RNA sequence: GGGCGCGUAGCUCAGCGGGAGAGCACUCCCUUGACAUGGGAGGGGUCACAGGUUCAAUCCCUGUCGUGCCCACCA
C-alpha cells in the first residue's frame, strides 16, 4: 500500500536505484535494435560546474524528449559527458595551489601541473553529473565521455590535422584579443564590451618644420600614443588638406610620424584627426596596412609598458627623459603618467568626460588588449558555407525558426577563429617546428619527425608548439567524437547524425554554429536534424544569473524543498517564454501540489480496488462514464503527443495538467464514487478497470515531465495486489498510449451531467444556501432527458447534494429555475431564499445573455460577414445564438413566474 | 548604429484572426472516509498607445512610447 503522504526525496532515491538496476537508459537495448534510433548529445557541462538553473531547464527539456521517444519505442541514446573547460579548470586549480600555499604552476612545471589538474578532476570534478541524475536525467551514464579523454583527444588530433592539410587551419601573426589577466589569446566571441565612463584627451602633436603649429588628436587611450606611427585625417577634410603627406613629431617619443589621408578618419569625431596605433587597435592595424606603417608593440603579455630595450619602439625615436622610466608600468598607471607629461609640456589641449565601450574577457573580466602575436586560426569563412547551406536547405532546422536569422547573420560575417590558447590544460596543438621554424603538423611526434627527416634529409631536433586548443574546438566535435570517431564504430553508424540538439541561445555562436561547421567538414553530414533553442533563466532584472552577482537560484535547493518532479514540471511549463524566464517559486509549489494530487488520487483508486485487469478491453466498455473518460483520455494523449512533436513543452504540460486535475480528479473520480462505493455490480467491475487503465495512461503522459512520482506509482517490482498482474517493465520503458476516437454520445451525456451539477453548485453559492440538501425537479423533460437523468441519478444526487430529484410537467410555483442545455431544472425556494434574491440572480443572468445575444445578432445581421466569413465561423455563431436565446427564454420565463407569485 | 524580443488580471506568465486564459494572490462557502498540499463558487483585464488591412484585430501591417537582450571598429 502507498504511503499516506507524498515524499519526493525518498521516492527519488528509490527510483534512481531502480532505473540503474534495470539499465533503463542504456542505448541499444537488444529488444529495440530493430527500432528507429533517437539521439541527443548533451551540451557537455564544464567539469568545474555545478548544476545551476539553466542546466536544470536545458536538461529537463532534453529529458522530456528522451523519455517521450523512449516510450514511443525508439532506441534512445542520450549521450552524457563533460567539457574540460580549459580556462575555467586551469584557474580553479591555480587558485587551489595558491590557497594551499603550494608552488605555483610555473614553478611546478607543465607536466606536473597537468597531472595536478587530472588529480583535481578525479577528486572534485564532475559533481554535476550526479546532480543531473538528481534532476532525473535519463542519460546512458555508462557512455559518459570527457573532452580530454583518450578517444576524444584522438578525434581532436585527427580533425586538426585534416583541417590543416585542407588549408583550413593556419598560423598567422596579427592582432589578437589578448587577455593580460590570463596571459592568453581569446577568440572574438569571448570578448564582451562593457560601457565605462572615461575621458577623451585632446593631444597636440607638433607639425614638423613649422614650429608652433600642431595637429590635435583625441584619444581615450593616451598611453598607446607611445606606439603611434601615424596621424590620419579624412581625404576630404579641408582643415587638414595641406598637412597630408607631411609629418608630425610624436611628443615624448620624438618619432617622426606621417600624416596620412584615410577614410577611416571621421571628420565629425573628436578633432577630425586620429592617432594611429597599429600595434594596439584593430582599426589602426588596418589603416597601418593600407599605408605600410610600422607596427610597434609597447606592451608585454601582462599589458605593462615594455619600452626599455624595445628595438621597435626605440627605432627612429629619441625618447625624452623620463619616458623610459615608465617601463614596466601597468596600462592604467602609464595612462596617468603620459597625460601628466603631455600636460606639463602644454600639449594637453583639453580633457572631456566620455563614455565608451571597453572590451573585457568574459572569463577573467580583464580589459582586453589588442596584441600582436603568432596564433593558430581556423578559416571559419570557408567552413561557414556548408553550415549556412545546411540550414537554408532545411537539413537542420531551428525551433523557434527565428533563431536561424541570428545564425545566418553571424556566419555570414564570420571572422577567422583564433583557436590557440596560451594555457597548459587542454589539447596541445600537434605542431612541431624545425630549426628553421618550418612547421610540421601531424597527429604524433613520430610522424612529425619522419616528415621533418624527409624534408631536411636528416634527423633534426623538433620543438613542439606550446599552445593548447580553444576548449570549443573539442566541443565542436562532440556530436561524433563521443561516438568513437575517427573509428567507424557501430554507434557512429547508428546514432549519428543525431536527432535533436537542445540548448540556450547564448551558445549558438560558441557551440551550435561551430558544431555545424566542424561536423560538416569532418563527417560531411549535418550533426543534428533539429535545434531547439530555449530561454535563458535570468534574475528579476533580466540579468544573467551569476555567482558573482549573488542572484542565483540553486536548483538543488529547489529539489530538496519541492521535489525534482515539481521543478521539472515548472520548467517545462515555462519553456514557451521568449528569451527570459523569471523563475517563480510559487509556481513550483503549485506543481508540487499537482504531484501530491496525483499521489492522493492514486491512493483513492487503490483503496477502492481499482486494479488493472489484463482482460479489460477499453473498446468494449459499456458504461457511459467509462466511455467518456476513455475518450477524454484519448484527447489528452493526442494533445500531449502533438505538442511534444512540435517542441511545445508548455502546451504538453498544460494539457496533461488539465486532464489529470480538472477532468480525471475533479469529475471522473467524483462521478465514479457512487459506483465505486456502491454494491458489487458489472458497472463497478468495469469502472474499477477503467479507472486503473486511465491512471496508467496518466502515468505515461506525465512520465516525461514527472518521472519520479509516476515511476513510483507505476510500481515495477512491487507485488500486485488481489491478483493484479505485476508490471512487465518499468514505466520509463513502457509504451506511450495511443489515442482512440472520442465517443460523442458519451461526451454529450456526461457533459450534461457536469453542467447540471455545476449549475446547482453555482446557484447554491450565489444564493448563500450552504451545504443543506436541495430538492430538484426537471421540468417537462423529454423521455430521452429523463432516461439520461435516471441513468446518472446517483452521481447527480451526490455531487449536487440533492435530497430529492424528480420530474414534473410544469414549473412549480416559487421555484428557482436553472437552464442546463435543453433542460430546465427547478429548485423550490420555500425556506431557502426570498424571491427578491432570486430575481436579482436571474436579472443578472438575463443582462449577460441580452448583451451576448445583441452582439451576435449584430454580427449575423452583417451582410458582409455572411458573404465573406468562413462557413464554420458563421455556423458557430449561429449555434451560440441559439444557445443564448434558449437560455434567455428560460430566464425570462422564470422571471415572469416570479412576478406572478409576488 | 544595426538586429531580435517583450509590454495581456494585483504578481509571474500562456494564448496570437471569429466567445479574454493559467498558476499564485484576493473574496465567500464547505473538515462529505483520496487529498485542507483539499473541494466548491466568485471578483478582477478599453490585451501599452495611435493609425491601417479585414466582414471581423489582443492576435496581421506601420508608427509612437516604454522595456530587455544580442551584435558592431570608432577616436
Coordinates of C-alpha atoms in Angstrom, one line a residue, chain A residues 47-468:
Chain A
X47 CA 34.0 19.7 -15.4
X48 CA 34.2 22.5 -12.8
X49 CA 30.5 23.2 -13.0
X50 CA 27.7 22.6 -10.6
X51 CA 24.1 22.5 -11.5
X52 CA 22.5 25.9 -12.0
X53 CA 19.0 26.7 -13.0
X54 CA 20.0 27.0 -16.7
X55 CA 21.3 23.4 -16.6
X56 CA 18.1 22.4 -14.9
X57 CA 16.0 23.8 -17.7
X58 CA 18.2 22.6 -20.5
X59 CA 18.4 19.1 -19.2
X60 CA 14.7 18.9 -18.2
X61 CA 13.8 19.6 -21.8
X62 CA 16.2 17.1 -23.2
X63 CA 14.9 14.5 -20.7
X64 CA 11.3 15.2 -21.6
X65 CA 12.2 14.5 -25.2
X66 CA 14.3 11.4 -24.5
X67 CA 11.7 9.8 -22.2
X68 CA 8.9 10.6 -24.6
X69 CA 10.8 9.0 -27.5
X70 CA 11.8 6.1 -25.4
X71 CA 8.2 5.4 -24.5
X72 CA 7.3 5.6 -28.2
X73 CA 9.6 2.6 -28.6
X74 CA 12.6 4.3 -30.1
X75 CA 16.1 3.2 -29.3
X76 CA 17.2 6.3 -27.4
X77 CA 20.8 7.5 -26.8
X78 CA 21.1 10.5 -24.6
X79 CA 24.9 10.9 -24.6
X80 CA 26.3 12.4 -21.4
X81 CA 29.7 13.9 -20.8
X82 CA 31.7 16.8 -19.7
X83 CA 33.9 19.5 -21.1
X84 CA 37.4 20.0 -19.8
X85 CA 36.8 23.8 -19.8
X86 CA 40.4 24.9 -20.3
X87 CA 40.4 28.3 -18.8
X88 CA 37.9 27.7 -16.0
X89 CA 39.6 24.5 -14.9
X90 CA 43.1 25.8 -15.0
X91 CA 42.0 28.8 -13.0
X92 CA 40.3 26.6 -10.4
X93 CA 43.4 24.5 -9.9
X94 CA 45.8 27.5 -9.8
X95 CA 43.6 29.1 -7.2
X96 CA 43.7 25.9 -5.2
X97 CA 47.5 25.9 -5.3
X98 CA 47.5 29.4 -4.1
X99 CA 45.1 28.7 -1.3
X100 CA 47.1 25.8 -0.1
X101 CA 50.3 27.9 -0.4
X102 CA 51.8 25.4 -2.8
X103 CA 54.2 26.3 -5.5
X104 CA 52.5 27.9 -8.5
X105 CA 52.1 26.4 -11.9
X106 CA 55.2 27.9 -13.4
X107 CA 57.3 26.7 -10.5
X108 CA 56.0 23.2 -10.7
X109 CA 56.2 23.0 -14.5
X110 CA 53.9 22.0 -17.2
X111 CA 53.9 18.2 -16.8
X112 CA 53.4 18.3 -13.0
X113 CA 50.7 20.9 -13.3
X114 CA 48.7 19.0 -15.9
X115 CA 49.0 15.9 -13.6
X116 CA 47.7 18.0 -10.8
X117 CA 44.6 19.0 -12.9
X118 CA 43.8 15.4 -13.5
X119 CA 44.1 14.7 -9.8
X120 CA 41.8 17.6 -9.1
X121 CA 39.3 16.2 -11.6
X122 CA 39.4 12.8 -10.1
X123 CA 38.8 14.3 -6.7
X124 CA 36.3 17.0 -7.1
X125 CA 35.5 17.4 -10.8
X126 CA 32.2 16.4 -12.3
X127 CA 29.8 16.6 -9.4
X128 CA 27.4 18.0 -11.9
X129 CA 26.8 14.5 -13.4
X130 CA 25.4 13.3 -10.1
X131 CA 23.4 16.5 -9.9
X132 CA 21.9 15.8 -13.3
X133 CA 20.8 12.4 -12.0
X134 CA 19.1 14.0 -9.1
X135 CA 17.2 16.0 -11.7
X136 CA 16.2 12.7 -13.3
X137 CA 18.2 12.9 -16.5
X138 CA 17.9 9.7 -18.3
X139 CA 21.3 9.7 -20.0
X140 CA 23.1 6.5 -20.8
X141 CA 25.5 7.0 -18.0
X142 CA 27.6 4.0 -19.0
X143 CA 28.7 6.0 -22.0
X144 CA 29.9 9.2 -20.2
X145 CA 32.7 10.9 -22.0
X146 CA 35.1 13.7 -21.3
X147 CA 36.6 16.0 -23.9
X148 CA 40.1 15.3 -22.7
X149 CA 39.7 11.5 -22.6
X150 CA 41.7 9.4 -24.9
X151 CA 39.2 8.8 -27.6
X152 CA 38.1 12.4 -27.8
X153 CA 41.7 13.6 -27.8
X154 CA 42.4 11.4 -30.8
X155 CA 39.4 12.9 -32.6
X156 CA 40.8 16.4 -31.9
X157 CA 44.2 15.5 -33.4
X158 CA 42.6 13.9 -36.4
X159 CA 40.3 16.9 -37.0
X160 CA 43.1 19.4 -36.5
X161 CA 45.5 17.6 -38.8
X162 CA 42.9 17.2 -41.6
X163 CA 41.8 20.8 -41.3
X164 CA 45.4 21.8 -41.6
X165 CA 46.0 19.6 -44.6
X166 CA 43.0 21.1 -46.2
X167 CA 44.4 24.6 -45.6
X168 CA 41.6 25.5 -43.2
X169 CA 43.8 25.8 -40.2
X170 CA 46.9 28.1 -40.4
X171 CA 49.3 30.0 -38.3
X172 CA 49.3 33.8 -38.6
X173 CA 50.8 36.9 -37.0
X174 CA 48.2 39.5 -36.5
X175 CA 46.4 41.4 -33.7
X176 CA 44.5 39.2 -31.4
X177 CA 42.3 39.8 -28.4
X178 CA 44.8 39.3 -25.7
X179 CA 43.7 38.7 -22.1
X180 CA 46.5 40.1 -20.0
X181 CA 44.9 38.7 -16.8
X182 CA 45.1 35.1 -18.1
X183 CA 48.0 35.6 -20.4
X184 CA 46.4 34.1 -23.4
X185 CA 44.7 35.0 -26.6
X186 CA 41.0 34.6 -26.7
X187 CA 38.5 34.5 -29.6
X188 CA 36.4 37.5 -30.5
X189 CA 33.3 36.0 -29.1
X190 CA 34.9 35.6 -25.7
X191 CA 35.2 39.4 -25.5
X192 CA 32.3 41.4 -24.1
X193 CA 32.0 45.1 -24.4
X194 CA 31.3 46.9 -21.2
X195 CA 30.2 50.5 -21.1
X196 CA 32.6 52.6 -19.0
X197 CA 33.0 56.2 -18.1
X198 CA 36.3 57.5 -19.2
X199 CA 37.8 60.6 -20.7
X200 CA 38.6 61.9 -24.1
X201 CA 42.0 63.6 -24.1
X202 CA 42.9 66.0 -26.8
X203 CA 46.7 66.0 -27.5
X204 CA 48.7 68.4 -29.7
X205 CA 51.2 66.8 -31.9
X206 CA 53.7 69.4 -33.3
X207 CA 54.0 69.6 -37.1
X208 CA 57.4 69.0 -38.4
X209 CA 59.2 72.0 -39.8
X210 CA 56.6 74.5 -38.7
X211 CA 57.2 75.5 -35.1
X212 CA 54.1 76.5 -33.2
X213 CA 51.7 74.6 -35.4
X214 CA 50.0 71.5 -34.1
X215 CA 47.6 68.9 -35.2
X216 CA 45.2 67.9 -32.4
X217 CA 44.2 64.3 -31.9
X218 CA 41.6 63.0 -29.5
X219 CA 42.1 59.7 -27.7
X220 CA 40.6 57.5 -25.0
X221 CA 43.8 55.7 -24.6
X222 CA 46.7 58.2 -24.1
X223 CA 49.2 55.5 -23.1
X224 CA 49.1 54.0 -26.5
X225 CA 50.5 57.1 -28.1
X226 CA 53.9 55.7 -27.4
X227 CA 53.1 53.2 -30.2
X228 CA 51.7 55.7 -32.6
X229 CA 53.1 55.5 -36.1
X230 CA 50.8 58.0 -37.9
X231 CA 48.0 60.5 -37.7
X232 CA 45.1 60.0 -40.1
X233 CA 42.8 62.6 -41.5
X234 CA 39.9 62.3 -43.9
X235 CA 40.9 62.8 -47.6
X236 CA 38.1 65.4 -48.0
X237 CA 38.8 67.3 -44.8
X238 CA 39.7 70.8 -45.9
X239 CA 41.1 71.7 -42.5
X240 CA 44.0 69.3 -42.8
X241 CA 44.4 69.0 -46.6
X242 CA 47.8 70.8 -46.6
X243 CA 49.1 68.5 -43.9
X244 CA 48.6 65.3 -45.7
X245 CA 52.0 63.9 -46.7
X246 CA 53.8 65.9 -44.1
X247 CA 54.9 64.6 -40.7
X248 CA 54.1 65.2 -37.1
X249 CA 56.6 64.8 -34.3
X250 CA 55.3 62.3 -31.7
X251 CA 55.7 64.1 -28.4
X252 CA 57.6 62.3 -25.6
X253 CA 58.9 59.8 -28.1
X254 CA 60.4 62.0 -30.7
X255 CA 59.3 59.8 -33.5
X256 CA 58.6 61.3 -36.9
X257 CA 55.2 60.1 -38.0
X258 CA 53.4 60.7 -41.3
X259 CA 50.1 62.4 -41.6
X260 CA 48.1 60.2 -43.9
X261 CA 44.7 60.6 -45.6
X262 CA 42.4 57.7 -44.8
X263 CA 38.7 57.4 -45.0
X264 CA 38.7 55.7 -41.7
X265 CA 39.1 59.1 -40.1
X266 CA 35.8 60.7 -39.3
X267 CA 35.8 64.5 -39.6
X268 CA 32.9 64.7 -37.1
X269 CA 34.6 62.7 -34.3
X270 CA 37.0 64.4 -32.0
X271 CA 39.2 66.8 -33.8
X272 CA 38.8 65.0 -37.1
X273 CA 42.4 63.8 -36.9
X274 CA 43.1 60.5 -35.3
X275 CA 46.2 59.0 -33.9
X276 CA 47.1 55.6 -35.4
X277 CA 48.5 52.9 -33.2
X278 CA 48.6 49.7 -35.4
X279 CA 50.0 47.6 -32.6
X280 CA 47.1 48.1 -30.2
X281 CA 44.0 48.8 -32.1
X282 CA 42.2 46.7 -34.7
X283 CA 41.2 49.6 -36.9
X284 CA 44.5 51.2 -36.7
X285 CA 46.1 47.9 -37.7
X286 CA 44.1 48.0 -40.9
X287 CA 45.0 51.7 -41.5
X288 CA 48.6 50.7 -40.9
X289 CA 48.4 48.0 -43.5
X290 CA 47.0 50.4 -46.1
X291 CA 49.8 52.9 -45.5
X292 CA 52.6 50.5 -44.8
X293 CA 53.0 51.8 -41.3
X294 CA 55.3 50.2 -38.7
X295 CA 53.6 48.2 -36.0
X296 CA 55.0 48.9 -32.6
X297 CA 54.2 46.7 -29.7
X298 CA 54.6 48.7 -26.5
X299 CA 53.2 46.1 -24.0
X300 CA 54.3 42.9 -22.5
X301 CA 52.0 39.9 -22.0
X302 CA 50.7 41.4 -18.8
X303 CA 49.9 44.7 -20.6
X304 CA 52.7 46.6 -18.8
X305 CA 54.7 49.1 -20.8
X306 CA 57.6 47.3 -22.4
X307 CA 59.7 50.1 -24.0
X308 CA 63.1 49.9 -22.4
X309 CA 65.3 47.9 -24.8
X310 CA 62.3 47.5 -27.2
X311 CA 64.0 47.9 -30.6
X312 CA 60.8 48.6 -32.5
X313 CA 59.9 51.3 -30.0
X314 CA 63.4 52.9 -30.0
X315 CA 64.0 52.8 -33.7
X316 CA 63.8 56.3 -35.2
X317 CA 62.9 57.6 -31.8
X318 CA 64.5 59.8 -29.2
X319 CA 62.5 59.4 -26.1
X320 CA 62.5 62.3 -23.7
X321 CA 63.9 62.0 -20.2
X322 CA 61.5 60.1 -18.0
X323 CA 59.7 58.3 -20.7
X324 CA 61.8 55.2 -20.5
X325 CA 61.2 55.3 -16.8
X326 CA 57.6 54.4 -17.5
X327 CA 58.8 51.0 -18.5
X328 CA 57.1 48.2 -16.6
X329 CA 54.1 50.3 -15.6
X330 CA 50.6 48.9 -15.8
X331 CA 48.3 50.4 -18.5
X332 CA 46.3 52.4 -16.1
X333 CA 49.3 53.9 -14.3
X334 CA 51.0 54.6 -17.6
X335 CA 47.9 56.4 -18.8
X336 CA 48.1 58.8 -15.9
X337 CA 51.8 59.5 -16.4
X338 CA 51.5 60.1 -20.1
X339 CA 48.7 62.5 -19.6
X340 CA 50.7 64.3 -16.9
X341 CA 53.8 64.5 -19.1
X342 CA 51.8 65.9 -22.0
X343 CA 50.1 68.4 -19.7
X344 CA 53.5 69.6 -18.4
X345 CA 54.6 70.3 -21.9
X346 CA 51.4 72.2 -22.7
X347 CA 50.4 69.6 -25.2
X348 CA 47.2 68.6 -23.5
X349 CA 44.6 70.8 -25.1
X350 CA 41.6 69.6 -23.1
X351 CA 40.0 66.7 -21.3
X352 CA 36.4 65.8 -21.8
X353 CA 34.3 63.2 -19.9
X354 CA 33.4 60.4 -22.3
X355 CA 31.6 57.1 -22.1
X356 CA 33.0 54.3 -24.2
X357 CA 32.7 50.6 -24.7
X358 CA 35.7 48.7 -23.3
X359 CA 36.4 45.1 -24.3
X360 CA 36.7 42.7 -21.4
X361 CA 37.5 39.0 -21.2
X362 CA 34.3 37.0 -20.5
X363 CA 36.1 34.7 -18.1
X364 CA 38.7 36.9 -16.4
X365 CA 36.9 40.2 -16.7
X366 CA 40.3 41.8 -17.5
X367 CA 40.4 44.6 -20.1
X368 CA 41.4 43.0 -23.4
X369 CA 44.4 44.4 -25.2
X370 CA 44.9 44.0 -28.9
X371 CA 48.3 42.4 -29.1
X372 CA 50.4 41.3 -32.0
X373 CA 51.3 37.6 -31.7
X374 CA 51.5 34.3 -33.7
X375 CA 48.4 32.3 -33.3
X376 CA 46.5 29.4 -35.0
X377 CA 43.4 30.3 -36.9
X378 CA 40.5 28.3 -38.3
X379 CA 39.4 29.6 -41.7
X380 CA 35.8 29.9 -40.5
X381 CA 34.6 31.8 -43.5
X382 CA 35.3 28.8 -45.7
X383 CA 33.7 26.3 -43.3
X384 CA 30.6 28.6 -42.9
X385 CA 29.4 28.0 -46.4
X386 CA 28.2 24.4 -45.9
X387 CA 26.9 25.3 -42.4
X388 CA 24.8 28.0 -43.9
X389 CA 23.5 25.8 -46.7
X390 CA 22.5 23.0 -44.3
X391 CA 20.1 25.3 -42.5
X392 CA 18.9 27.1 -45.6
X393 CA 18.2 23.8 -47.2
X394 CA 16.4 22.5 -44.1
X395 CA 18.7 19.7 -43.4
X396 CA 18.9 21.3 -39.9
X397 CA 16.0 23.4 -38.6
X398 CA 15.9 25.8 -35.6
X399 CA 13.0 25.9 -33.3
X400 CA 11.8 28.6 -33.0
X401 CA 12.7 29.4 -36.5
X402 CA 13.5 33.0 -35.8
X403 CA 16.9 31.9 -34.4
X404 CA 18.0 31.0 -37.9
X405 CA 18.4 34.7 -38.7
X406 CA 20.9 35.1 -35.8
X407 CA 22.7 32.0 -37.0
X408 CA 22.9 33.3 -40.6
X409 CA 23.9 36.8 -39.6
X410 CA 26.8 35.6 -37.6
X411 CA 28.1 33.0 -40.1
X412 CA 27.8 35.4 -43.0
X413 CA 30.1 37.9 -41.2
X414 CA 32.3 35.4 -39.5
X415 CA 36.0 36.2 -38.8
X416 CA 38.9 33.8 -38.6
X417 CA 38.6 31.8 -35.4
X418 CA 41.7 32.1 -33.2
X419 CA 42.0 28.6 -31.7
X420 CA 45.3 28.6 -29.9
X421 CA 45.4 29.4 -26.2
X422 CA 48.5 30.0 -24.1
X423 CA 47.4 27.6 -21.4
X424 CA 48.5 24.2 -20.2
X425 CA 45.2 22.5 -19.6
X426 CA 43.8 21.4 -22.9
X427 CA 44.6 19.6 -26.2
X428 CA 48.1 20.6 -27.1
X429 CA 48.4 21.7 -30.7
X430 CA 50.0 18.9 -32.8
X431 CA 52.6 21.2 -34.5
X432 CA 56.3 20.8 -34.4
X433 CA 58.9 23.3 -35.5
X434 CA 62.1 22.6 -37.2
X435 CA 65.4 24.5 -36.6
X436 CA 64.5 27.0 -39.3
X437 CA 61.0 27.4 -38.0
X438 CA 59.3 25.2 -40.5
X439 CA 56.1 23.7 -39.2
X440 CA 55.2 20.1 -39.2
X441 CA 51.6 19.3 -38.3
X442 CA 51.0 15.6 -37.6
X443 CA 48.9 13.6 -35.1
X444 CA 52.0 12.1 -33.4
X445 CA 55.5 13.3 -32.8
X446 CA 57.0 10.3 -34.6
X447 CA 55.1 11.2 -37.7
X448 CA 56.3 14.8 -37.4
X449 CA 59.9 13.5 -37.0
X450 CA 59.5 11.4 -40.1
X451 CA 58.1 14.3 -42.1
X452 CA 61.0 16.5 -40.9
X453 CA 63.6 14.0 -41.7
X454 CA 62.1 13.6 -45.2
X455 CA 62.2 17.4 -45.6
X456 CA 65.7 18.1 -44.2
X457 CA 67.2 14.8 -45.3
X458 CA 68.4 14.2 -41.8
X459 CA 67.1 13.8 -38.3
X460 CA 66.7 17.2 -36.6
X461 CA 65.6 18.5 -33.2
X462 CA 61.9 19.5 -33.3
X463 CA 60.2 21.8 -30.8
X464 CA 56.6 21.2 -30.1
X465 CA 54.1 24.2 -30.1
X466 CA 53.4 25.2 -26.5
X467 CA 49.8 26.2 -27.0
X468 CA 46.6 24.3 -26.4

